[in-house]
Amino acid sequence: MERRVRVRFAPSPTGPLHMGGVRTALYNYLFARKHGGDFILRIEDTDSHRFVPGAEAYILESLRWCGITIDEGVVEGGPHAPYRQSERREIYLKYALALVESGHAYYAFDTPAELDTLRTEYESRGETFSYNHSVREQLNTSLRLSSEEVKARIENGDQWVIRFKMPANEEVHMHDLIRGDVTVNTSTLDDKVLYKSADSLPTYHLANIVDDHLMEITHVIRGEEWLPSLPLHYLLYRAFGWSDSQPAFAHLPLLLKPTGKGKLSKRDGDKMGFPVFPLQWTSPEGETAHGYREDGYFPEAFVNMLALLGWNPGTDQEIFSMDELISLFSLERVGKSGARFNPEKARWFNAQYLRHKSDAELTALFMPILAEHEVTADPNIVERIVGLLKERATFVRDLWDLSWFFFKAPTEYDAKGVKKFWHEENIAKLRELRAILAAATDFTATALEPMVHDWIVSHEYSMGQVMNAFRLAMVGQSSGPAIFEICEIVGRDETLARIDRALDSLTQ
Ligand code: GLU
């Protein structure tokens, strides 16, 4: 019987979620929805040293902002609750002990100081210490000590860990849905700690395998950085006798820097002025980092951009709604090689989404920005202005720079424009134009444009000269949207007042 698809996003709350993490969550979500399965959020917080307050709330809010909905998780609950590993701590010891019992794991009593000494000793010989088959029988482990001694040490309160007994020389054959078959020889691997008595907590490896099994996860879709752990995970499934039901694995390609080599990091973002986090983050120490949301990106644009960083639809289509992504997504179309992040493309996506928003929607977003500039305006007029300008904006906030002159008269005039267009001849023509506009019966753009056009042509004036001088008076600069739209929107009185003011202040 086909198993119901169940995937999980399993972040550790060690800081703000990187956009690579959001992509992992997104691909899991798309895969779950596409197959009519479940998307589970599990918080992997067993590393108490790396726990950062606020990180879990940040993760939840990031997914909510992106429109990634959770079926089972820390807030939603579900049949396998709790979904926070720190609340499942009593589950794990039993499994660690079962592995000791079956000979797949052992107790180790080495203190951190003893391990440090060993490391230094090895280093002084130019070697690297690795806790593995070559040393485990000589060290303070249950493989060397008698069972009485092990028992006595535990009862005495000595600290211990349980380590996985990695086979000495075995080829582990694995399969990855993106990379195909992968084989690793265990001689390169060490005996990872699975459980620590010091804090009565499992490590990532044990908790992750036990929970994926108990939560009936069918597909593990995660970042490439976990590929080196895959042999251990395979062997853990085998040691538990769960190989038959172990999940399929897919390791996603890294997100690469915009230029050069390496992983996309926060430093790249700081240097080049783009966020690497979905939301703004303030660390417990008070440091803040930029977020896509606060920088003015639409969540749909961010999600669309992320979806294409590693996956391709096999066509030229670039704009996808979440529903389209769900129906088109497949792991077969996820690439093996790193996906290069392009900040310009991220802005391009935002501009695309901005121009496809309705004028009414953009107006609602723009009104608060107008209020910040102490402008009170009729929303119907703002809607018209937004419609005229949205093709030129990348972010909603750009609309102010593109449209302020609809709301305020210019107080300064662009020096270059003045030099080029503000001379005697044009000034005289502008006075004529003022009289024509004052007398116009119909002050709409559609009526004004042909009228002024005919006047210029019939007098054989230069269109560029007159119109640029006029524009300078109206907006203080030589570029902007259609001038007669501006006249109509600001109205006749304001149009004439702006011409008068320019004539006054520029013509001394
Ligand atoms: N807790 C791990 C992380 O922070 C999860 C890795 C996995 O998905 O297995 O990325």
PDB file of N, CA and C in Angstrom, residues 2-98:
ATOM      1  N   GLU A   2       0.564   2.203  -0.879  1.00  0.00           N
ATOM      2  CA  GLU A   2       1.290   3.481  -0.892  1.00  0.00           C
ATOM      3  C   GLU A   2       1.107   4.179   0.449  1.00  0.00           C
ATOM      4  N   ARG A   3       2.203   4.656   1.016  1.00  0.00           N
ATOM      5  CA  ARG A   3       2.052   5.375   2.285  1.00  0.00           C
ATOM      6  C   ARG A   3       1.643   6.817   2.003  1.00  0.00           C
ATOM      7  N   ARG A   4       0.869   7.375   2.896  1.00  0.00           N
ATOM      8  CA  ARG A   4       0.498   8.778   2.768  1.00  0.00           C
ATOM      9  C   ARG A   4       1.773   9.616   2.896  1.00  0.00           C
ATOM     10  N   VAL A   5       1.976  10.569   1.982  1.00  0.00           N
ATOM     11  CA  VAL A   5       3.186  11.392   2.023  1.00  0.00           C
ATOM     12  C   VAL A   5       3.180  12.262   3.280  1.00  0.00           C
ATOM     13  N   ARG A   6       4.267  12.175   4.026  1.00  0.00           N
ATOM     14  CA  ARG A   6       4.424  13.021   5.220  1.00  0.00           C
ATOM     15  C   ARG A   6       5.840  13.573   5.222  1.00  0.00           C
ATOM     16  N   VAL A   7       5.949  14.883   5.184  1.00  0.00           N
ATOM     17  CA  VAL A   7       7.273  15.502   5.214  1.00  0.00           C
ATOM     18  C   VAL A   7       7.343  16.431   6.416  1.00  0.00           C
ATOM     19  N   ARG A   8       8.573  16.755   6.791  1.00  0.00           N
ATOM     20  CA  ARG A   8       8.708  17.669   7.924  1.00  0.00           C
ATOM     21  C   ARG A   8       9.768  18.706   7.630  1.00  0.00           C
ATOM     22  N   PHE A   9       9.558  19.902   8.190  1.00  0.00           N
ATOM     23  CA  PHE A   9      10.607  20.904   8.223  1.00  0.00           C
ATOM     24  C   PHE A   9      11.036  20.911   9.684  1.00  0.00           C
ATOM     25  N   ALA A  10      12.358  20.748   9.896  1.00  0.00           N
ATOM     26  CA  ALA A  10      12.823  20.495  11.265  1.00  0.00           C
ATOM     27  C   ALA A  10      13.921  21.467  11.683  1.00  0.00           C
ATOM     28  N   PRO A  11      13.606  22.750  11.738  1.00  0.00           N
ATOM     29  CA  PRO A  11      14.661  23.719  12.052  1.00  0.00           C
ATOM     30  C   PRO A  11      15.077  23.684  13.516  1.00  0.00           C
ATOM     31  N   SER A  12      16.310  24.108  13.753  1.00  0.00           N
ATOM     32  CA  SER A  12      16.792  24.284  15.120  1.00  0.00           C
ATOM     33  C   SER A  12      16.707  25.772  15.433  1.00  0.00           C
ATOM     34  N   PRO A  13      16.145  26.125  16.579  1.00  0.00           N
ATOM     35  CA  PRO A  13      15.958  27.554  16.885  1.00  0.00           C
ATOM     36  C   PRO A  13      17.245  28.200  17.375  1.00  0.00           C
ATOM     37  N   THR A  14      18.219  28.315  16.471  1.00  0.00           N
ATOM     38  CA  THR A  14      19.528  28.826  16.860  1.00  0.00           C
ATOM     39  C   THR A  14      19.770  30.238  16.352  1.00  0.00           C
ATOM     40  N   GLY A  15      18.733  30.872  15.800  1.00  0.00           N
ATOM     41  CA  GLY A  15      18.883  32.229  15.272  1.00  0.00           C
ATOM     42  C   GLY A  15      17.824  32.437  14.214  1.00  0.00           C
ATOM     43  N   PRO A  16      17.915  33.537  13.459  1.00  0.00           N
ATOM     44  CA  PRO A  16      16.897  33.770  12.433  1.00  0.00           C
ATOM     45  C   PRO A  16      17.028  32.727  11.320  1.00  0.00           C
ATOM     46  N   LEU A  17      15.907  32.380  10.737  1.00  0.00           N
ATOM     47  CA  LEU A  17      15.895  31.398   9.658  1.00  0.00           C
ATOM     48  C   LEU A  17      16.467  32.055   8.403  1.00  0.00           C
ATOM     49  N   HIS A  18      17.497  31.446   7.852  1.00  0.00           N
ATOM     50  CA  HIS A  18      18.129  31.949   6.620  1.00  0.00           C
ATOM     51  C   HIS A  18      17.185  31.679   5.442  1.00  0.00           C
ATOM     52  N   MET A  19      17.306  32.445   4.370  1.00  0.00           N
ATOM     53  CA  MET A  19      16.408  32.214   3.231  1.00  0.00           C
ATOM     54  C   MET A  19      16.578  30.801   2.639  1.00  0.00           C
ATOM     55  N   GLY A  20      17.746  30.209   2.826  1.00  0.00           N
ATOM     56  CA  GLY A  20      17.945  28.814   2.398  1.00  0.00           C
ATOM     57  C   GLY A  20      17.036  27.881   3.202  1.00  0.00           C
ATOM     58  N   GLY A  21      16.859  28.194   4.466  1.00  0.00           N
ATOM     59  CA  GLY A  21      15.962  27.415   5.321  1.00  0.00           C
ATOM     60  C   GLY A  21      14.512  27.589   4.876  1.00  0.00           C
ATOM     61  N   VAL A  22      14.170  28.798   4.496  1.00  0.00           N
ATOM     62  CA  VAL A  22      12.799  29.034   4.013  1.00  0.00           C
ATOM     63  C   VAL A  22      12.579  28.222   2.729  1.00  0.00           C
ATOM     64  N   ARG A  23      13.601  28.167   1.884  1.00  0.00           N
ATOM     65  CA  ARG A  23      13.448  27.382   0.658  1.00  0.00           C
ATOM     66  C   ARG A  23      13.236  25.896   0.999  1.00  0.00           C
ATOM     67  N   THR A  24      13.983  25.386   1.978  1.00  0.00           N
ATOM     68  CA  THR A  24      13.777  23.993   2.390  1.00  0.00           C
ATOM     69  C   THR A  24      12.330  23.790   2.845  1.00  0.00           C
ATOM     70  N   ALA A  25      11.842  24.709   3.655  1.00  0.00           N
ATOM     71  CA  ALA A  25      10.456  24.610   4.137  1.00  0.00           C
ATOM     72  C   ALA A  25       9.498  24.650   2.938  1.00  0.00           C
ATOM     73  N   LEU A  26       9.765  25.555   2.004  1.00  0.00           N
ATOM     74  CA  LEU A  26       8.884  25.724   0.843  1.00  0.00           C
ATOM     75  C   LEU A  26       8.832  24.443   0.004  1.00  0.00           C
ATOM     76  N   TYR A  27       9.981  23.854  -0.277  1.00  0.00           N
ATOM     77  CA  TYR A  27      10.001  22.647  -1.114  1.00  0.00           C
ATOM     78  C   TYR A  27       9.275  21.497  -0.410  1.00  0.00           C
ATOM     79  N   ASN A  28       9.459  21.405   0.905  1.00  0.00           N
ATOM     80  CA  ASN A  28       8.727  20.382   1.660  1.00  0.00           C
ATOM     81  C   ASN A  28       7.223  20.621   1.548  1.00  0.00           C
ATOM     82  N   TYR A  29       6.855  21.879   1.703  1.00  0.00           N
ATOM     83  CA  TYR A  29       5.432  22.245   1.660  1.00  0.00           C
ATOM     84  C   TYR A  29       4.834  21.948   0.276  1.00  0.00           C
ATOM     85  N   LEU A  30       5.564  22.351  -0.782  1.00  0.00           N
ATOM     86  CA  LEU A  30       5.060  22.126  -2.149  1.00  0.00           C
ATOM     87  C   LEU A  30       4.904  20.628  -2.405  1.00  0.00           C
ATOM     88  N   PHE A  31       5.895  19.870  -1.937  1.00  0.00           N
ATOM     89  CA  PHE A  31       5.874  18.421  -2.144  1.00  0.00           C
ATOM     90  C   PHE A  31       4.676  17.795  -1.409  1.00  0.00           C
ATOM     91  N   ALA A  32       4.474  18.229  -0.168  1.00  0.00           N
ATOM     92  CA  ALA A  32       3.345  17.687   0.619  1.00  0.00           C
ATOM     93  C   ALA A  32       2.017  18.014  -0.062  1.00  0.00           C
ATOM     94  N   ARG A  33       1.840  19.271  -0.451  1.00  0.00           N
ATOM     95  CA  ARG A  33       0.569  19.680  -1.051  1.00  0.00           C
ATOM     96  C   ARG A  33       0.344  18.973  -2.383  1.00  0.00           C
ATOM     97  N   LYS A  34       1.402  18.891  -3.166  1.00  0.00           N
ATOM     98  CA  LYS A  34       1.292  18.254  -4.481  1.00  0.00           C
ATOM     99  C   LYS A  34       0.795  16.812  -4.343  1.00  0.00           C
ATOM    100  N   HIS A  35       1.268  16.124  -3.303  1.00  0.00           N
ATOM    101  CA  HIS A  35       0.908  14.714  -3.142  1.00  0.00           C
ATOM    102  C   HIS A  35      -0.236  14.501  -2.160  1.00  0.00           C
ATOM    103  N   GLY A  36      -0.892  15.594  -1.807  1.00  0.00           N
ATOM    104  CA  GLY A  36      -2.028  15.481  -0.886  1.00  0.00           C
ATOM    105  C   GLY A  36      -1.610  14.929   0.468  1.00  0.00           C
ATOM    106  N   GLY A  37      -0.373  15.239   0.864  1.00  0.00           N
ATOM    107  CA  GLY A  37       0.145  14.701   2.132  1.00  0.00           C
ATOM    108  C   GLY A  37       0.167  15.738   3.244  1.00  0.00           C
ATOM    109  N   ASP A  38       1.004  15.475   4.256  1.00  0.00           N
ATOM    110  CA  ASP A  38       1.044  16.341   5.437  1.00  0.00           C
ATOM    111  C   ASP A  38       2.389  17.047   5.547  1.00  0.00           C
ATOM    112  N   PHE A  39       2.318  18.295   5.968  1.00  0.00           N
ATOM    113  CA  PHE A  39       3.531  19.083   6.204  1.00  0.00           C
ATOM    114  C   PHE A  39       3.635  19.344   7.711  1.00  0.00           C
ATOM    115  N   ILE A  40       4.726  18.835   8.263  1.00  0.00           N
ATOM    116  CA  ILE A  40       4.900  18.878   9.721  1.00  0.00           C
ATOM    117  C   ILE A  40       6.025  19.829  10.086  1.00  0.00           C
ATOM    118  N   LEU A  41       5.815  20.616  11.115  1.00  0.00           N
ATOM    119  CA  LEU A  41       6.893  21.466  11.612  1.00  0.00           C
ATOM    120  C   LEU A  41       7.369  20.909  12.947  1.00  0.00           C
ATOM    121  N   ARG A  42       8.632  20.500  12.975  1.00  0.00           N
ATOM    122  CA  ARG A  42       9.196  19.972  14.225  1.00  0.00           C
ATOM    123  C   ARG A  42      10.356  20.870  14.653  1.00  0.00           C
ATOM    124  N   ILE A  43      10.326  21.277  15.883  1.00  0.00           N
ATOM    125  CA  ILE A  43      11.400  22.148  16.376  1.00  0.00           C
ATOM    126  C   ILE A  43      12.474  21.273  17.031  1.00  0.00           C
ATOM    127  N   GLU A  44      13.684  21.337  16.478  1.00  0.00           N
ATOM    128  CA  GLU A  44      14.785  20.502  16.971  1.00  0.00           C
ATOM    129  C   GLU A  44      15.670  21.330  17.898  1.00  0.00           C
ATOM    130  N   ASP A  45      15.270  21.347  19.156  1.00  0.00           N
ATOM    131  CA  ASP A  45      15.944  22.233  20.124  1.00  0.00           C
ATOM    132  C   ASP A  45      16.673  21.446  21.200  1.00  0.00           C
ATOM    133  N   THR A  46      17.355  20.368  20.793  1.00  0.00           N
ATOM    134  CA  THR A  46      18.040  19.572  21.819  1.00  0.00           C
ATOM    135  C   THR A  46      19.455  20.076  22.090  1.00  0.00           C
ATOM    136  N   ASP A  47      19.920  21.038  21.304  1.00  0.00           N
ATOM    137  CA  ASP A  47      21.251  21.581  21.575  1.00  0.00           C
ATOM    138  C   ASP A  47      21.081  22.840  22.422  1.00  0.00           C
ATOM    139  N   SER A  48      21.120  22.623  23.752  1.00  0.00           N
ATOM    140  CA  SER A  48      20.792  23.743  24.649  1.00  0.00           C
ATOM    141  C   SER A  48      21.809  24.889  24.548  1.00  0.00           C
ATOM    142  N   HIS A  49      23.045  24.584  24.127  1.00  0.00           N
ATOM    143  CA  HIS A  49      24.050  25.660  24.039  1.00  0.00           C
ATOM    144  C   HIS A  49      23.760  26.624  22.900  1.00  0.00           C
ATOM    145  N   ARG A  50      23.069  26.131  21.893  1.00  0.00           N
ATOM    146  CA  ARG A  50      22.859  26.982  20.713  1.00  0.00           C
ATOM    147  C   ARG A  50      21.456  27.586  20.672  1.00  0.00           C
ATOM    148  N   PHE A  51      20.674  27.322  21.714  1.00  0.00           N
ATOM    149  CA  PHE A  51      19.301  27.814  21.741  1.00  0.00           C
ATOM    150  C   PHE A  51      19.279  29.348  21.812  1.00  0.00           C
ATOM    151  N   VAL A  52      18.484  29.973  20.969  1.00  0.00           N
ATOM    152  CA  VAL A  52      18.374  31.440  20.974  1.00  0.00           C
ATOM    153  C   VAL A  52      16.909  31.830  21.212  1.00  0.00           C
ATOM    154  N   PRO A  53      16.645  32.576  22.282  1.00  0.00           N
ATOM    155  CA  PRO A  53      15.257  32.976  22.543  1.00  0.00           C
ATOM    156  C   PRO A  53      14.708  33.794  21.379  1.00  0.00           C
ATOM    157  N   GLY A  54      13.478  33.559  21.050  1.00  0.00           N
ATOM    158  CA  GLY A  54      12.846  34.328  19.969  1.00  0.00           C
ATOM    159  C   GLY A  54      12.972  33.656  18.616  1.00  0.00           C
ATOM    160  N   ALA A  55      13.905  32.705  18.496  1.00  0.00           N
ATOM    161  CA  ALA A  55      14.132  32.103  17.171  1.00  0.00           C
ATOM    162  C   ALA A  55      12.930  31.267  16.724  1.00  0.00           C
ATOM    163  N   GLU A  56      12.320  30.553  17.638  1.00  0.00           N
ATOM    164  CA  GLU A  56      11.175  29.717  17.247  1.00  0.00           C
ATOM    165  C   GLU A  56      10.014  30.592  16.758  1.00  0.00           C
ATOM    166  N   ALA A  57       9.728  31.647  17.493  1.00  0.00           N
ATOM    167  CA  ALA A  57       8.634  32.549  17.081  1.00  0.00           C
ATOM    168  C   ALA A  57       8.956  33.139  15.707  1.00  0.00           C
ATOM    169  N   TYR A  58      10.224  33.447  15.494  1.00  0.00           N
ATOM    170  CA  TYR A  58      10.659  34.006  14.210  1.00  0.00           C
ATOM    171  C   TYR A  58      10.397  33.006  13.071  1.00  0.00           C
ATOM    172  N   ILE A  59      10.713  31.746  13.314  1.00  0.00           N
ATOM    173  CA  ILE A  59      10.507  30.702  12.296  1.00  0.00           C
ATOM    174  C   ILE A  59       9.013  30.607  11.954  1.00  0.00           C
ATOM    175  N   LEU A  60       8.186  30.569  12.991  1.00  0.00           N
ATOM    176  CA  LEU A  60       6.742  30.438  12.764  1.00  0.00           C
ATOM    177  C   LEU A  60       6.196  31.624  11.978  1.00  0.00           C
ATOM    178  N   GLU A  61       6.644  32.820  12.355  1.00  0.00           N
ATOM    179  CA  GLU A  61       6.146  34.020  11.681  1.00  0.00           C
ATOM    180  C   GLU A  61       6.641  34.071  10.228  1.00  0.00           C
ATOM    181  N   SER A  62       7.862  33.598  10.004  1.00  0.00           N
ATOM    182  CA  SER A  62       8.404  33.598   8.634  1.00  0.00           C
ATOM    183  C   SER A  62       7.559  32.699   7.730  1.00  0.00           C
ATOM    184  N   LEU A  63       7.218  31.511   8.234  1.00  0.00           N
ATOM    185  CA  LEU A  63       6.437  30.576   7.409  1.00  0.00           C
ATOM    186  C   LEU A  63       5.037  31.153   7.166  1.00  0.00           C
ATOM    187  N   ARG A  64       4.478  31.753   8.197  1.00  0.00           N
ATOM    188  CA  ARG A  64       3.137  32.348   8.053  1.00  0.00           C
ATOM    189  C   ARG A  64       3.177  33.443   6.982  1.00  0.00           C
ATOM    190  N   TRP A  65       4.197  34.302   7.055  1.00  0.00           N
ATOM    191  CA  TRP A  65       4.314  35.403   6.090  1.00  0.00           C
ATOM    192  C   TRP A  65       4.420  34.860   4.658  1.00  0.00           C
ATOM    193  N   CYS A  66       5.118  33.745   4.494  1.00  0.00           N
ATOM    194  CA  CYS A  66       5.301  33.167   3.155  1.00  0.00           C
ATOM    195  C   CYS A  66       4.060  32.404   2.673  1.00  0.00           C
ATOM    196  N   GLY A  67       3.096  32.212   3.521  1.00  0.00           N
ATOM    197  CA  GLY A  67       1.903  31.462   3.113  1.00  0.00           C
ATOM    198  C   GLY A  67       2.113  29.953   3.157  1.00  0.00           C
ATOM    199  N   ILE A  68       3.098  29.521   3.948  1.00  0.00           N
ATOM    200  CA  ILE A  68       3.372  28.086   4.096  1.00  0.00           C
ATOM    201  C   ILE A  68       2.584  27.605   5.317  1.00  0.00           C
ATOM    202  N   THR A  69       1.537  26.845   5.067  1.00  0.00           N
ATOM    203  CA  THR A  69       0.681  26.455   6.191  1.00  0.00           C
ATOM    204  C   THR A  69       1.081  25.074   6.710  1.00  0.00           C
ATOM    205  N   ILE A  70       0.921  24.920   8.001  1.00  0.00           N
ATOM    206  CA  ILE A  70       1.433  23.738   8.701  1.00  0.00           C
ATOM    207  C   ILE A  70       0.258  22.846   9.100  1.00  0.00           C
ATOM    208  N   ASP A  71       0.406  21.540   8.868  1.00  0.00           N
ATOM    209  CA  ASP A  71      -0.660  20.611   9.265  1.00  0.00           C
ATOM    210  C   ASP A  71      -0.497  20.131  10.703  1.00  0.00           C
ATOM    211  N   GLU A  72       0.743  19.825  11.068  1.00  0.00           N
ATOM    212  CA  GLU A  72       1.005  19.369  12.436  1.00  0.00           C
ATOM    213  C   GLU A  72       2.238  20.120  12.906  1.00  0.00           C
ATOM    214  N   GLY A  73       2.192  20.603  14.139  1.00  0.00           N
ATOM    215  CA  GLY A  73       3.359  21.333  14.608  1.00  0.00           C
ATOM    216  C   GLY A  73       3.192  21.828  16.022  1.00  0.00           C
ATOM    217  N   VAL A  74       4.143  22.682  16.431  1.00  0.00           N
ATOM    218  CA  VAL A  74       4.152  23.128  17.825  1.00  0.00           C
ATOM    219  C   VAL A  74       2.892  23.923  18.182  1.00  0.00           C
ATOM    220  N   VAL A  75       2.332  24.637  17.223  1.00  0.00           N
ATOM    221  CA  VAL A  75       1.122  25.416  17.507  1.00  0.00           C
ATOM    222  C   VAL A  75      -0.129  24.596  17.181  1.00  0.00           C
ATOM    223  N   GLU A  76      -0.082  23.897  16.045  1.00  0.00           N
ATOM    224  CA  GLU A  76      -1.256  23.163  15.559  1.00  0.00           C
ATOM    225  C   GLU A  76      -1.515  21.888  16.360  1.00  0.00           C
ATOM    226  N   GLY A  77      -0.479  21.348  16.982  1.00  0.00           N
ATOM    227  CA  GLY A  77      -0.612  20.043  17.632  1.00  0.00           C
ATOM    228  C   GLY A  77      -0.719  18.958  16.575  1.00  0.00           C
ATOM    229  N   GLY A  78      -1.231  17.794  16.945  1.00  0.00           N
ATOM    230  CA  GLY A  78      -1.354  16.704  15.981  1.00  0.00           C
ATOM    231  C   GLY A  78      -1.186  15.367  16.673  1.00  0.00           C
ATOM    232  N   PRO A  79      -1.358  14.295  15.915  1.00  0.00           N
ATOM    233  CA  PRO A  79      -1.347  12.955  16.517  1.00  0.00           C
ATOM    234  C   PRO A  79      -0.002  12.554  17.126  1.00  0.00           C
ATOM    235  N   HIS A  80       1.075  13.247  16.755  1.00  0.00           N
ATOM    236  CA  HIS A  80       2.384  12.869  17.295  1.00  0.00           C
ATOM    237  C   HIS A  80       2.932  13.921  18.250  1.00  0.00           C
ATOM    238  N   ALA A  81       2.057  14.755  18.787  1.00  0.00           N
ATOM    239  CA  ALA A  81       2.506  15.808  19.702  1.00  0.00           C
ATOM    240  C   ALA A  81       3.222  15.198  20.910  1.00  0.00           C
ATOM    241  N   PRO A  82       4.152  15.893  21.551  1.00  0.00           N
ATOM    242  CA  PRO A  82       4.608  17.233  21.198  1.00  0.00           C
ATOM    243  C   PRO A  82       5.567  17.241  19.998  1.00  0.00           C
ATOM    244  N   TYR A  83       5.648  18.406  19.349  1.00  0.00           N
ATOM    245  CA  TYR A  83       6.504  18.540  18.168  1.00  0.00           C
ATOM    246  C   TYR A  83       7.764  19.348  18.459  1.00  0.00           C
ATOM    247  N   ARG A  84       7.973  19.636  19.746  1.00  0.00           N
ATOM    248  CA  ARG A  84       9.202  20.329  20.135  1.00  0.00           C
ATOM    249  C   ARG A  84      10.047  19.268  20.838  1.00  0.00           C
ATOM    250  N   GLN A  85      11.267  19.034  20.339  1.00  0.00           N
ATOM    251  CA  GLN A  85      12.039  17.897  20.862  1.00  0.00           C
ATOM    252  C   GLN A  85      12.354  18.012  22.349  1.00  0.00           C
ATOM    253  N   SER A  86      12.530  19.229  22.834  1.00  0.00           N
ATOM    254  CA  SER A  86      12.840  19.367  24.269  1.00  0.00           C
ATOM    255  C   SER A  86      11.677  18.854  25.120  1.00  0.00           C
ATOM    256  N   GLU A  87      10.491  18.789  24.547  1.00  0.00           N
ATOM    257  CA  GLU A  87       9.338  18.270  25.301  1.00  0.00           C
ATOM    258  C   GLU A  87       9.149  16.768  25.097  1.00  0.00           C
ATOM    259  N   ARG A  88      10.042  16.174  24.321  1.00  0.00           N
ATOM    260  CA  ARG A  88       9.950  14.735  24.054  1.00  0.00           C
ATOM    261  C   ARG A  88      11.133  14.002  24.679  1.00  0.00           C
ATOM    262  N   ARG A  89      11.834  14.697  25.594  1.00  0.00           N
ATOM    263  CA  ARG A  89      13.124  14.149  26.037  1.00  0.00           C
ATOM    264  C   ARG A  89      13.035  12.733  26.602  1.00  0.00           C
ATOM    265  N   GLU A  90      11.916  12.407  27.270  1.00  0.00           N
ATOM    266  CA  GLU A  90      11.890  11.059  27.884  1.00  0.00           C
ATOM    267  C   GLU A  90      11.767   9.945  26.848  1.00  0.00           C
ATOM    268  N   ILE A  91      11.409  10.307  25.622  1.00  0.00           N
ATOM    269  CA  ILE A  91      11.290   9.287  24.568  1.00  0.00           C
ATOM    270  C   ILE A  91      12.657   8.705  24.182  1.00  0.00           C
ATOM    271  N   TYR A  92      13.670   9.589  24.134  1.00  0.00           N
ATOM    272  CA  TYR A  92      14.899   9.212  23.427  1.00  0.00           C
ATOM    273  C   TYR A  92      15.802   8.228  24.168  1.00  0.00           C
ATOM    274  N   LEU A  93      15.856   8.337  25.498  1.00  0.00           N
ATOM    275  CA  LEU A  93      16.799   7.495  26.248  1.00  0.00           C
ATOM    276  C   LEU A  93      16.541   6.011  25.964  1.00  0.00           C
ATOM    277  N   LYS A  94      15.264   5.671  25.959  1.00  0.00           N
ATOM    278  CA  LYS A  94      14.875   4.282  25.706  1.00  0.00           C
ATOM    279  C   LYS A  94      15.486   3.758  24.393  1.00  0.00           C
ATOM    280  N   TYR A  95      15.455   4.589  23.386  1.00  0.00           N
ATOM    281  CA  TYR A  95      15.991   4.177  22.077  1.00  0.00           C
ATOM    282  C   TYR A  95      17.511   4.092  22.101  1.00  0.00           C
ATOM    283  N   ALA A  96      18.147   5.021  22.813  1.00  0.00           N
ATOM    284  CA  ALA A  96      19.612   4.978  22.912  1.00  0.00           C
ATOM    285  C   ALA A  96      20.018   3.692  23.633  1.00  0.00           C
ATOM    286  N   LEU A  97      19.299   3.371  24.710  1.00  0.00           N
ATOM    287  CA  LEU A  97      19.633   2.160  25.482  1.00  0.00           C
ATOM    288  C   LEU A  97      19.397   0.897  24.660  1.00  0.00           C
ATOM    289  N   ALA A  98      18.364   0.920  23.825  1.00  0.00           N
ATOM    290  CA  ALA A  98      18.085  -0.255  22.980  1.00  0.00           C
ATOM    291  C   ALA A  98      19.264  -0.515  22.049  1.00  0.00           C
TER     292      ALA A  98
END
